[in-house]
Short mmCIF file of C-alpha atoms in Angstrom, two decimals:
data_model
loop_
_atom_site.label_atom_id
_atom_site.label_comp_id
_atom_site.label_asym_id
_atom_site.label_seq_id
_atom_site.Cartn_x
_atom_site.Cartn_y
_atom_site.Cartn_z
CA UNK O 280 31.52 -36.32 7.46
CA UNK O 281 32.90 -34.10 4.47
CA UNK O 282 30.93 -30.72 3.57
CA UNK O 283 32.26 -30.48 0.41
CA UNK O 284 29.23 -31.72 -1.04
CA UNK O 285 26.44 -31.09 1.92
CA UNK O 286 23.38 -32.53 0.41
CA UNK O 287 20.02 -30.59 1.17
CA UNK O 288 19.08 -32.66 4.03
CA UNK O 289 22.43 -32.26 5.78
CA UNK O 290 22.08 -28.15 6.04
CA UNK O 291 20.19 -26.96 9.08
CA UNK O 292 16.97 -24.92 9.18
CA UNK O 293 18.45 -21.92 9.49
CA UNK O 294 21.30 -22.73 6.66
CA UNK O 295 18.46 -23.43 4.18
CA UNK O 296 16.84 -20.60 5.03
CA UNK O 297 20.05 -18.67 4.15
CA UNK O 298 21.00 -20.12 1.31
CA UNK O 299 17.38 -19.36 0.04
CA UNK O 300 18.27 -15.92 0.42
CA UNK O 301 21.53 -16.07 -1.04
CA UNK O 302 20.18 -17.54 -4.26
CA UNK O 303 17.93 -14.88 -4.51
CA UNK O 304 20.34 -12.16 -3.70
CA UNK O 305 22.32 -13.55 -6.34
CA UNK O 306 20.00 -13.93 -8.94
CA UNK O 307 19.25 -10.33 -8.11
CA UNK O 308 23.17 -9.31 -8.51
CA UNK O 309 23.36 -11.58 -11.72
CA UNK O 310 20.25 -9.41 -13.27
CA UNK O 311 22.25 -6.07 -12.00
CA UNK O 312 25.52 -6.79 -13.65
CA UNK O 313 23.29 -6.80 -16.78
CA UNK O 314 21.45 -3.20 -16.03
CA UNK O 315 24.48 -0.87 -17.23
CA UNK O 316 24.03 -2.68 -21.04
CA UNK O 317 20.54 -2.75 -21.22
CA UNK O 318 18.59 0.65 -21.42
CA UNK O 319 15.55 1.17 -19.24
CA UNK O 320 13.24 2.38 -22.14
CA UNK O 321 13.40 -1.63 -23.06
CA UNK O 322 13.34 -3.14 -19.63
CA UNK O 323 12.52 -0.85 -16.94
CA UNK O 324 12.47 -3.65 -14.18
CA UNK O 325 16.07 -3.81 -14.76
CA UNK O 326 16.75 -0.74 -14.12
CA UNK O 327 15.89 -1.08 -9.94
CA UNK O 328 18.14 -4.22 -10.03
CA UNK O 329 20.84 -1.75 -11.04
CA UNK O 330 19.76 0.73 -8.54
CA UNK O 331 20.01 -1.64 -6.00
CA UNK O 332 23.53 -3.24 -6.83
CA UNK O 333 25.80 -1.79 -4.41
CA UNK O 334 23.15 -3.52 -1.94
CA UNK O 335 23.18 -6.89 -3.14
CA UNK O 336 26.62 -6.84 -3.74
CA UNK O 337 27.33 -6.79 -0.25
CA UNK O 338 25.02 -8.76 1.12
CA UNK O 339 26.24 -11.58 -1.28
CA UNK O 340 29.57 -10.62 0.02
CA UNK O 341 28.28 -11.21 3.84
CA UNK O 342 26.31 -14.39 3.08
CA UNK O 343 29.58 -15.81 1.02
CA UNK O 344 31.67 -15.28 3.85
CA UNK O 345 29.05 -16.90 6.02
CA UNK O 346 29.41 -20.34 4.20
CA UNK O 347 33.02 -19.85 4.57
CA UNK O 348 32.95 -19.24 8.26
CA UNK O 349 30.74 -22.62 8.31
CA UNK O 350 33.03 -24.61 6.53
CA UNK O 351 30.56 -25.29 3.35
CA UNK O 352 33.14 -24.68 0.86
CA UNK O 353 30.89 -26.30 -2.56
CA UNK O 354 28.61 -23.14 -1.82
CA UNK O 355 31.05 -20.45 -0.93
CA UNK O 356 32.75 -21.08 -4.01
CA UNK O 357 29.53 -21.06 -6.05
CA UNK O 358 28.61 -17.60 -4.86
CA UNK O 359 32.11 -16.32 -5.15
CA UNK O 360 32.36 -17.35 -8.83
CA UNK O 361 29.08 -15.26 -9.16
CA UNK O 362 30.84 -12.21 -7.42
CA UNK O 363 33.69 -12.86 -9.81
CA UNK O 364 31.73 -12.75 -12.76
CA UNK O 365 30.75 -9.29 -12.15
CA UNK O 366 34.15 -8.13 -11.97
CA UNK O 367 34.10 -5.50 -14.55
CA UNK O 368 31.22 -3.80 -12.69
CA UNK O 369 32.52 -4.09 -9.55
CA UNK O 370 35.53 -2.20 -10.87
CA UNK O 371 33.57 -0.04 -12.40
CA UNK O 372 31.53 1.30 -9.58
CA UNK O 373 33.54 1.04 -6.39
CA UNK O 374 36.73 2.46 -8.59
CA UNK O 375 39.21 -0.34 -8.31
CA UNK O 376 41.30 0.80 -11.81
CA UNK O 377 43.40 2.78 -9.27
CA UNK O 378 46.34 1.42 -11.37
CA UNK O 379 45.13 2.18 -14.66
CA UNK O 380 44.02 5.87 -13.59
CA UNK O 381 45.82 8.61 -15.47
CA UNK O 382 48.21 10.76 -13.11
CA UNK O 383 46.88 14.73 -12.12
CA UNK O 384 48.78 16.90 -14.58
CA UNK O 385 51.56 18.71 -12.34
CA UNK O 386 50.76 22.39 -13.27
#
């Protein structure tokens, strides 16, 4: 039997159950990427989904490796094309433009 392409009725319980949460988390890291661009005096709830990014980010990281570790590769890809998506605020916030940093003046 492939998992490539598990079908709903092929996860477990417990799988369901977390990739319930992972959608959610990721709908939640989707609406975060957005809350640097959009100011809070025209959509406050955004604002919390921004507060709450370096949060979600690594739980989607977690749950992503999960369905790796499991062997469901159609979902961990999925997920990780999410985490890609945000890769501008991911380098952004946790500072990965370590190359592109200007050097300390020498004085």
């Amino acid at each position: 039997m492939s998992k490539w392409k598990p079908g709903w009725g092929e996860l477990h319980l417990f799988d369901k159950v977390i990739l319930l949460l992972q959608t959610g988390v990721s709908l939640a890291l989707i609406c975060s990427y957005f809350a640097p661009m959009i100011s809070p005096r025209d959509f406050w709830q955004l604002a919390f989904a921004g507060l709450a990014y370096p949060y979600l980010a690594v739980t989607c990281v977690i749950l992503s490796l999960y369905w790796l570790i499991r062997r469901y590769w159609s979902i961990a890809i999925l997920f990780a094309v999410i985490l890609v998506a945000g890769w501008n605020v991911h380098r952004t916030f946790w500072g990965f433009g370590w190359a592109n940093a200007p050097l300390d003046d020498p004085k």
